[in-house]
CSV table of C-alpha atoms in Angstrom, one decimal:
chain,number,residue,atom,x,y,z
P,1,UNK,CA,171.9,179.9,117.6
P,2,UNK,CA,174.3,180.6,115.0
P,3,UNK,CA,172.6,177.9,112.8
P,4,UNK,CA,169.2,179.2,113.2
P,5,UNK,CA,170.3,182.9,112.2
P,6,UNK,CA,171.9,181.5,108.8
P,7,UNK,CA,168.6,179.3,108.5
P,8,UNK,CA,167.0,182.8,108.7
P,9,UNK,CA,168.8,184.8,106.8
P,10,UNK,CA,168.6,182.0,103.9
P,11,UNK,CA,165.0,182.4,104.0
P,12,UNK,CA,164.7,185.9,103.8
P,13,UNK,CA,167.1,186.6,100.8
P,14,UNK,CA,164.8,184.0,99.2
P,15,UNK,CA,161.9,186.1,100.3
P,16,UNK,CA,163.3,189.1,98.6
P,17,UNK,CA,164.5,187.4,95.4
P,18,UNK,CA,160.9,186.0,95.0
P,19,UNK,CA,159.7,189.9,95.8
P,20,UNK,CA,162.3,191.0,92.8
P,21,UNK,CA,161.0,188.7,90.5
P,22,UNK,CA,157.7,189.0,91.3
P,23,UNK,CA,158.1,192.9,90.6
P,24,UNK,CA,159.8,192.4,87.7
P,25,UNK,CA,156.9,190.3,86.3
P,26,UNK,CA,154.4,192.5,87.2
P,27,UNK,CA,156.3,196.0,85.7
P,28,UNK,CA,154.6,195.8,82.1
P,29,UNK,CA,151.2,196.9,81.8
P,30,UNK,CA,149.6,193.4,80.1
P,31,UNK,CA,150.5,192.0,83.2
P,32,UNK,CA,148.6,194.7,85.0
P,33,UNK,CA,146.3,194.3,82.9
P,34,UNK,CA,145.8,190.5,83.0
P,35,UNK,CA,146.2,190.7,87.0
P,36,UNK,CA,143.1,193.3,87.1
P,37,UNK,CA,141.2,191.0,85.4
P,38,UNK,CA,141.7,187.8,87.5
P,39,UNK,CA,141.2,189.9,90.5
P,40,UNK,CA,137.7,191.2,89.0
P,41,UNK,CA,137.0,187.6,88.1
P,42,UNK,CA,138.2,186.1,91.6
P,43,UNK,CA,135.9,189.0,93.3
P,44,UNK,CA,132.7,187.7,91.3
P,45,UNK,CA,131.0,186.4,94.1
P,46,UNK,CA,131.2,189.5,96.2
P,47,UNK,CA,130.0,191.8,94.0
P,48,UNK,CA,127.8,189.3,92.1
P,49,UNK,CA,126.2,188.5,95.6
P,50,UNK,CA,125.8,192.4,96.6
P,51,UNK,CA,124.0,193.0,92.9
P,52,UNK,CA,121.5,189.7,93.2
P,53,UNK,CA,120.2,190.8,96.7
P,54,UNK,CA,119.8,194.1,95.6
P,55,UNK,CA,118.1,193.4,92.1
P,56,UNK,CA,116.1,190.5,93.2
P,57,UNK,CA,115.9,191.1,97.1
P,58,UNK,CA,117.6,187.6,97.6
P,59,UNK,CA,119.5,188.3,101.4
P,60,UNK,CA,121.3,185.2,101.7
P,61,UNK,CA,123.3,186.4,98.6
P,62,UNK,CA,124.9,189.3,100.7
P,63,UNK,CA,125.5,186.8,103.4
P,64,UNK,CA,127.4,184.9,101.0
P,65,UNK,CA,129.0,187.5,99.3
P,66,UNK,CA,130.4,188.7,102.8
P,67,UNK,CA,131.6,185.6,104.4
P,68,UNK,CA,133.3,185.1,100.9
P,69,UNK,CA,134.9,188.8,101.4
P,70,UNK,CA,135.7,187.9,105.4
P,71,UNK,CA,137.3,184.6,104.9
P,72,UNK,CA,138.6,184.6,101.6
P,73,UNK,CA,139.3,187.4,100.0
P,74,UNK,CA,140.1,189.8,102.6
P,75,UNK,CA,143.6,191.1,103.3
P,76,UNK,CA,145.1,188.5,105.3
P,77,UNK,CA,143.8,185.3,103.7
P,78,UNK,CA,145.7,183.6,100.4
P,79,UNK,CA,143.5,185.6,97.6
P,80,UNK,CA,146.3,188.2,96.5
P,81,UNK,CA,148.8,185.6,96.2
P,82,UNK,CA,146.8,182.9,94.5
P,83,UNK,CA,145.9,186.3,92.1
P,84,UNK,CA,149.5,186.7,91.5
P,85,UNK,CA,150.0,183.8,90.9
P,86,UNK,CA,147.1,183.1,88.3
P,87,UNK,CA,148.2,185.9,86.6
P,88,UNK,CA,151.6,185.4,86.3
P,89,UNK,CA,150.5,181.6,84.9
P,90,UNK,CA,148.2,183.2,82.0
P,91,UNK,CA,151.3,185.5,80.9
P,92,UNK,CA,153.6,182.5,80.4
P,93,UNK,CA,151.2,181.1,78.4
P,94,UNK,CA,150.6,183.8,76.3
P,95,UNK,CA,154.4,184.4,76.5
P,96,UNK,CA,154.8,180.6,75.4
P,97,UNK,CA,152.3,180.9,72.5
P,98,UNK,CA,153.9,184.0,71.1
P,99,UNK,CA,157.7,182.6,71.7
P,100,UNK,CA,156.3,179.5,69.7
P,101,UNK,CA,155.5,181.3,66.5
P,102,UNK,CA,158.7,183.4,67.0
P,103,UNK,CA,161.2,180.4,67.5
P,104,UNK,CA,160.3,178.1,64.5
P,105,UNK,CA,163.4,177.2,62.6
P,106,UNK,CA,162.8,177.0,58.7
P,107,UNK,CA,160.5,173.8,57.4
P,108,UNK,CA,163.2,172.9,54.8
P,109,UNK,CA,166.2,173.2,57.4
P,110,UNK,CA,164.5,171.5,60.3
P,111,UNK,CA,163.6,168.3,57.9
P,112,UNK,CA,167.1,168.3,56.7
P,113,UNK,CA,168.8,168.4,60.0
P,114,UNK,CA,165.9,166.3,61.6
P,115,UNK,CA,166.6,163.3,58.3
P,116,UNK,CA,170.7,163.5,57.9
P,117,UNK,CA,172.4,160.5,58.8
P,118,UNK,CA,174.2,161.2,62.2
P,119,UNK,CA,178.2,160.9,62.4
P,120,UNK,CA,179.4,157.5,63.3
P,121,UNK,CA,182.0,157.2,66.2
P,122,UNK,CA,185.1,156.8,64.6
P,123,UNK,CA,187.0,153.3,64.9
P,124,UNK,CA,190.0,154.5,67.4
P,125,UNK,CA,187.4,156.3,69.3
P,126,UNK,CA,185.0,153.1,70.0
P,127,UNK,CA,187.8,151.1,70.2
P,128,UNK,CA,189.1,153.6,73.6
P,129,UNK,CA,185.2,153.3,74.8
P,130,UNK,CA,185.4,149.9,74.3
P,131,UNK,CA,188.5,149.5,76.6
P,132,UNK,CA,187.5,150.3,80.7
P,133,UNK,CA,189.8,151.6,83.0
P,134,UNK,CA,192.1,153.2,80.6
P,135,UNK,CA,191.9,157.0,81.3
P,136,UNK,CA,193.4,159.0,84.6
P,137,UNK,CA,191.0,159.1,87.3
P,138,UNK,CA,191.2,162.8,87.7
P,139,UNK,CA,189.3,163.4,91.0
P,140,UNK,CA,186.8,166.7,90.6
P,141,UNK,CA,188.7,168.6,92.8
P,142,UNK,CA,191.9,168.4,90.4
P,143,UNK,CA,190.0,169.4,86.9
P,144,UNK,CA,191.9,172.4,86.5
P,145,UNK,CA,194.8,169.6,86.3
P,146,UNK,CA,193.0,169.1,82.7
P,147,UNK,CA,193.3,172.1,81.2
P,148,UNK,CA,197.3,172.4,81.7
P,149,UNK,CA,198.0,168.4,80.7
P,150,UNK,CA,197.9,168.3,77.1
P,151,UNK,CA,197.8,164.1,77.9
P,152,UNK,CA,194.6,164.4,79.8
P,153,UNK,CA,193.2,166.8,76.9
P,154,UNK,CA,193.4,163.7,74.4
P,155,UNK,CA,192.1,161.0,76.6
P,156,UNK,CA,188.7,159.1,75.7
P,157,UNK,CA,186.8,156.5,77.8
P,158,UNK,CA,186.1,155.8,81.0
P,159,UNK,CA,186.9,154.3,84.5
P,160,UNK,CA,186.0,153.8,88.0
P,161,UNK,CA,186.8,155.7,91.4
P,162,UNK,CA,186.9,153.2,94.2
P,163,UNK,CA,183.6,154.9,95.6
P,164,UNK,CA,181.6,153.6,92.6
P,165,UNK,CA,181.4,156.3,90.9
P,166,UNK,CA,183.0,156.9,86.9
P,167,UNK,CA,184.9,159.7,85.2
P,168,UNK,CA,183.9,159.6,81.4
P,169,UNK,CA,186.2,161.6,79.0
P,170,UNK,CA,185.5,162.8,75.4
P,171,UNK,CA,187.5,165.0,73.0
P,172,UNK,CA,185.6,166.0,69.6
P,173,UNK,CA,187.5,168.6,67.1
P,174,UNK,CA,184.8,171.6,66.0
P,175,UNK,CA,186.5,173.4,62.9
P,176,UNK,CA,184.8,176.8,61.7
P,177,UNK,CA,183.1,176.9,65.0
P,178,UNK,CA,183.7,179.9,67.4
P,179,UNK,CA,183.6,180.5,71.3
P,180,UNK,CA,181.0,182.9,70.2
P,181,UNK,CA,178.9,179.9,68.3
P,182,UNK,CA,178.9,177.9,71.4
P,183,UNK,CA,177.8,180.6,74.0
P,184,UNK,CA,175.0,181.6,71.3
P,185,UNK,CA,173.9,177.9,71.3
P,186,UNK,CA,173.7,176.8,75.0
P,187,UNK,CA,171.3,180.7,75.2
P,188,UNK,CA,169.8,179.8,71.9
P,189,UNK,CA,168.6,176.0,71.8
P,190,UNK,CA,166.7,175.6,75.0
P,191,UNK,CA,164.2,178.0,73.7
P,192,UNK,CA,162.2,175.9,71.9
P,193,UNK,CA,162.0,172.0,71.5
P,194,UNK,CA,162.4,171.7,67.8
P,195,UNK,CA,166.0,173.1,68.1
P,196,UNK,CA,167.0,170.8,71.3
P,197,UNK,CA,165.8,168.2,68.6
P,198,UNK,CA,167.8,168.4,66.0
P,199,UNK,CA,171.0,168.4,67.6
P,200,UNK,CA,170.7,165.0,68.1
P,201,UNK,CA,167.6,163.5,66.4
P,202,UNK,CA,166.2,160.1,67.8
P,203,UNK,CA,168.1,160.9,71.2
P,204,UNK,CA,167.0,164.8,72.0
P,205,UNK,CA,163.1,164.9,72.9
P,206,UNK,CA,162.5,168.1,74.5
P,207,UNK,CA,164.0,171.1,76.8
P,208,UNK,CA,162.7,173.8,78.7
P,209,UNK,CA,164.4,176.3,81.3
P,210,UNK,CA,163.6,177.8,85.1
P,211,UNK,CA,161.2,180.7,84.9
P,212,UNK,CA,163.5,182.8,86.8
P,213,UNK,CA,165.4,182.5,83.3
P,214,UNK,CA,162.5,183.9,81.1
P,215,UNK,CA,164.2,187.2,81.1
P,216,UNK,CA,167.7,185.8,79.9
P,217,UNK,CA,165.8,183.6,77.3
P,218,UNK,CA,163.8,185.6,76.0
P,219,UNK,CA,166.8,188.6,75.1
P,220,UNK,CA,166.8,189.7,71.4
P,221,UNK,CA,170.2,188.5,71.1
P,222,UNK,CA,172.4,186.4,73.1
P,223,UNK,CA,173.4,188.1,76.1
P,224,UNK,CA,176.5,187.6,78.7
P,225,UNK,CA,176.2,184.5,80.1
P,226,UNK,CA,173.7,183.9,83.4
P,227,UNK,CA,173.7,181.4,85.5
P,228,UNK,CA,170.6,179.5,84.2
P,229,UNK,CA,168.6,176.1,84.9
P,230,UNK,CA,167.5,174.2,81.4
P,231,UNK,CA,165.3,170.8,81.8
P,232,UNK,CA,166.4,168.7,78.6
P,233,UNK,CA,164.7,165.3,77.9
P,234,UNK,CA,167.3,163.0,76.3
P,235,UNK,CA,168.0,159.4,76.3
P,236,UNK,CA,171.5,158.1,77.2
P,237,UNK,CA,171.7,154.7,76.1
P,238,UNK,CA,168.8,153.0,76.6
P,239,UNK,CA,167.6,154.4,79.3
P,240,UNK,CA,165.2,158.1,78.7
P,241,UNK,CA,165.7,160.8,81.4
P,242,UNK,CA,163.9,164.1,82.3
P,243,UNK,CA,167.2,165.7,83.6
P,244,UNK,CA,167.5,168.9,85.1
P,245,UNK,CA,171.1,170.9,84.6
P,246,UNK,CA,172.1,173.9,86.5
P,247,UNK,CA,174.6,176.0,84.3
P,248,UNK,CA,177.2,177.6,86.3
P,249,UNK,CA,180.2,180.1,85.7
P,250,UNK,CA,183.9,178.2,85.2
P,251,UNK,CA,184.9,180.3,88.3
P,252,UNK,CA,181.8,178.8,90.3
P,253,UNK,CA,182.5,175.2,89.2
P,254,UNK,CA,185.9,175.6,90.0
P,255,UNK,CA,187.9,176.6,87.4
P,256,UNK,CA,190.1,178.9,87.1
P,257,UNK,CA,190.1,181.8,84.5
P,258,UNK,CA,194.1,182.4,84.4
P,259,UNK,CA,194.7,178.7,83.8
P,260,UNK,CA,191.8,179.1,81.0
P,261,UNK,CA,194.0,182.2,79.7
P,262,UNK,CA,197.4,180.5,79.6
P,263,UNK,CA,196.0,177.1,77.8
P,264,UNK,CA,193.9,179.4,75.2
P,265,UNK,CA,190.6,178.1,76.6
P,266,UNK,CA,187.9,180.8,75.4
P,267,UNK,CA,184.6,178.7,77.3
P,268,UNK,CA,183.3,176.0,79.5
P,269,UNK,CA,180.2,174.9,79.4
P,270,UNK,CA,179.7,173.4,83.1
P,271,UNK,CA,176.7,172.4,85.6
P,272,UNK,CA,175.2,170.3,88.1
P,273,UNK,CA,173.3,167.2,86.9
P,274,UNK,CA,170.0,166.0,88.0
P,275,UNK,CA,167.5,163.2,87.5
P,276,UNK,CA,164.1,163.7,87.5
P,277,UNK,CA,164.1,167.3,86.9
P,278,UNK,CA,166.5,167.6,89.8
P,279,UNK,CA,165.1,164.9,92.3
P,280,UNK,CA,167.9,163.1,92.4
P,281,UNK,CA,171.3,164.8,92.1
P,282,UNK,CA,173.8,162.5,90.7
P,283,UNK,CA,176.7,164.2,88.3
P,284,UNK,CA,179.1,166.7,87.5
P,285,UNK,CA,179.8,167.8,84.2
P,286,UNK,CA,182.3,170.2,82.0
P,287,UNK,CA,182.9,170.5,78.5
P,288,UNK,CA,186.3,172.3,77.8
P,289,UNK,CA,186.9,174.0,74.8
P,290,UNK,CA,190.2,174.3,73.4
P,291,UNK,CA,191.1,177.1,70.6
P,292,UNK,CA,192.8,175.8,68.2
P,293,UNK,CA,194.3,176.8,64.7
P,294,UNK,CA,191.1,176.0,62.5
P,295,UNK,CA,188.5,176.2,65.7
P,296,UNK,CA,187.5,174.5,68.9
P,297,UNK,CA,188.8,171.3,70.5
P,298,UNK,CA,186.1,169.9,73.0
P,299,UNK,CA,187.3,168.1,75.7
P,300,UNK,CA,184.4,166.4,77.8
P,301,UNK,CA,184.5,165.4,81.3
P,302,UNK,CA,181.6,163.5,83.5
P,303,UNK,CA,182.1,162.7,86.6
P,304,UNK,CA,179.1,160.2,86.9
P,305,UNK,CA,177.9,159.7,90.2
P,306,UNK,CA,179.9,162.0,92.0
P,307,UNK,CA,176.7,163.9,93.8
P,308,UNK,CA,174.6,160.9,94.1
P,309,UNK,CA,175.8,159.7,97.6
P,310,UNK,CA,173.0,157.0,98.3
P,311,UNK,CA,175.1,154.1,98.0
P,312,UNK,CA,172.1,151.8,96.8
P,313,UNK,CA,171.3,154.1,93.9
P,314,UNK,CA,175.3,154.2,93.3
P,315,UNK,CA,175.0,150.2,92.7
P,316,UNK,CA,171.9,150.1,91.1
P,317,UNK,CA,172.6,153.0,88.4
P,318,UNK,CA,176.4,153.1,87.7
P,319,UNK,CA,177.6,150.6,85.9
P,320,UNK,CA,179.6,150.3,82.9
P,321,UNK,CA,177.1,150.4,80.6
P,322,UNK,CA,176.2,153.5,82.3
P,323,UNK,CA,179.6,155.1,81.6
P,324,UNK,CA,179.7,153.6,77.8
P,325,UNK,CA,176.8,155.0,76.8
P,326,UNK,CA,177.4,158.5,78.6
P,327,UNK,CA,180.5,158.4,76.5
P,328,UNK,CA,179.1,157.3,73.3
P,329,UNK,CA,176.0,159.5,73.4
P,330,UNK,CA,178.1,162.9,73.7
P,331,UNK,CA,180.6,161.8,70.9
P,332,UNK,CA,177.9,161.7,68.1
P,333,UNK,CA,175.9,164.8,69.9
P,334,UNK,CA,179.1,167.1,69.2
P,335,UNK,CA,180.4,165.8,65.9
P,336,UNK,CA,177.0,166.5,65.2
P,337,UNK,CA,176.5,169.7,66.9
P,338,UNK,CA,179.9,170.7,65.3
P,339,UNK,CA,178.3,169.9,61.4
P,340,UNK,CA,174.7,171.7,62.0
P,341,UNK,CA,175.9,174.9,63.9
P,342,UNK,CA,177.9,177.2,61.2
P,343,UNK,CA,174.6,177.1,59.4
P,344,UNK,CA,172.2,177.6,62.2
P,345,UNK,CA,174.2,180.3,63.5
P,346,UNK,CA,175.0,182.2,60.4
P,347,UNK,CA,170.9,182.3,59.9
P,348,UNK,CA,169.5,182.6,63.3
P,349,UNK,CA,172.2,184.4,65.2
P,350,UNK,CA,171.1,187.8,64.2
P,351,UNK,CA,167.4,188.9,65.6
P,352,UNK,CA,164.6,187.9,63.3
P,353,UNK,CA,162.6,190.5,61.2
């Protein structure tokens, strides 16, 4: 019984946070607008079949007209939702079209950033990737472990938890970039494609986010952080992936802000992995970042598998080459990230004219 009232209550706070959003959707007027319009369109064949009988006499047009209104369109059939719906589809696109015009980074810079030769993984760091089984296996529930061991904060590589899954460390120094640069990136790149791109061109194909983030997204300037969904396209390795990530607090994920605070940790960036634009949950993933005299250290962790518990899948997708190129993949995407962002942020930071 219990059970069933949880089920219950779960569904009806989803029920009101679809109400809020709907609301909130609906509260400007082109959206009124727009929804008047589908709903005069929708309603064509009622009236249109009212005005045929009476301009050319024709009586099975008011027949159709009202088993239209009776069956379909009337108050307790699916016709206001599906209007809803409609309507709230043509504002995203229009929403889409006029965020595309809004969000295009200069010709110039994007062909610069898109052409530049990429940073090569240094020698000691390939050489650790290279070498399996070298780092702690620091389980999930310990991570906070790795922001007071200054040992952990330097490891690099991977290895294996007895369950099959991996733990994949990183470390990448960022100087002249800022806690404030990073939060401004992770709200400012998923906007548009072009700018997923460039921080890692050849690898980076395309990102989007969960509508119930449009609001969040679409802010004049980078907001507080919200818990947000973002769908990147990326390939790790060899292998491409529609992923799905869900951005979480450090407090959610497990963290905790007075260890942060004593170990001069400004941010995590942290979330739950998916494949397949979520279908299949698989990893864990936190990227620590450490202030330091002349910026940001970044200390990556993945914990690779550690949601996917089919035990098939396990077998068939992790594997060292899994956990190499997971670790090779985010080593050039933040040296990168840590070349291109002073100037992106220092020209696109501010709200655009």
């Amino acid at each position: 019984m219990e059970k069933l009232k949880s089920i219950f209550a779960k569904l009806k706070d989803k029920f009101i946070s679809f109400c809020k959003w709907v609301w909130s959707e609906c509260k400007d007027w082109r959206t009124v607008v727009i929804f008047a319009v589908v709903v005069v369109v929708m309603y064509s064949p009622v009236w249109g079949g009212y005005i045929c009988h009476a301009l050319f006499g024709w009586s099975w047009c008011s027949v159709f007209a009202t088993a239209y209104l009776a069956f379909w369109a009337g108050p307790f059939t699916p016709y206001f939702p599906l209007c809803i719906a409609i309507a709230l589809a043509i504002k995203r696109l229009f929403d889409k079209k006029k965020d595309s015009k809004n969000k295009k980074i200069d010709t110039a810079l994007a062909d610069e950033l898109m052409k530049k030769p990429l940073p090569e993984i240094p020698a000691d760091i390939a050489e650790m990737i290279n070498t399996s089984g070298k780092i702690t296996l620091t389980g999930f529930e310990d991570k906070n472990d790795i922001l007071n061991d200054e040992n952990l904060q330097q490891e690099v590589g991977f290895s294996k938890f007895s369950d099959g899954s991996y733990l994949v460390s990183m470390v990448c120094p960022m100087p002249n970039i800022t806690a404030d640069m990073i939060k401004w990136w992770f709200w400012w790149h998923p906007q548009s494609n072009e700018r997923y791109k460039i921080w890692f061109p050849g690898e980076h194909y395309s990102v989007g986010y969960g509508s119930r983030n449009s609001e969040y997204f679409s802010a004049e300037s980078c907001p507080d952080f919200q818990p947000n969904t973002q769908y990147p396209t990326e390939r790790i390795g060899e292998i491409r992936m529609p992923l799905r990530i869900d951005f979480v607090t450090p407090e959610e994920f497990g963290f905790s802000q007075n260890i942060m605070n004593e170990n001069n940790i400004p941010i995590i960036v942290c979330g739950h992995v998916g494949a397949l634009r979520g279908a299949v949950w698989h990893t864990e993933m936190a990227h620590i970042f450490k202030q330091t005299d002349d910026g940001l250290f970044l200390i990556s962790r993945f914990w690779l598998g550690k949601r996917l518990k089919n035990k098939l899948l396990r077998k068939i997708i992790l594997t060292d080459k899994t956990a190499k190129g997971m670790a090779e993949h985010c080593c050039v995407e933040y040296r990168n990230l840590a070349q291109i962002l002073p100037v992106l942020y220092e020209k696109y930071s501010q709200p655009q004219d």
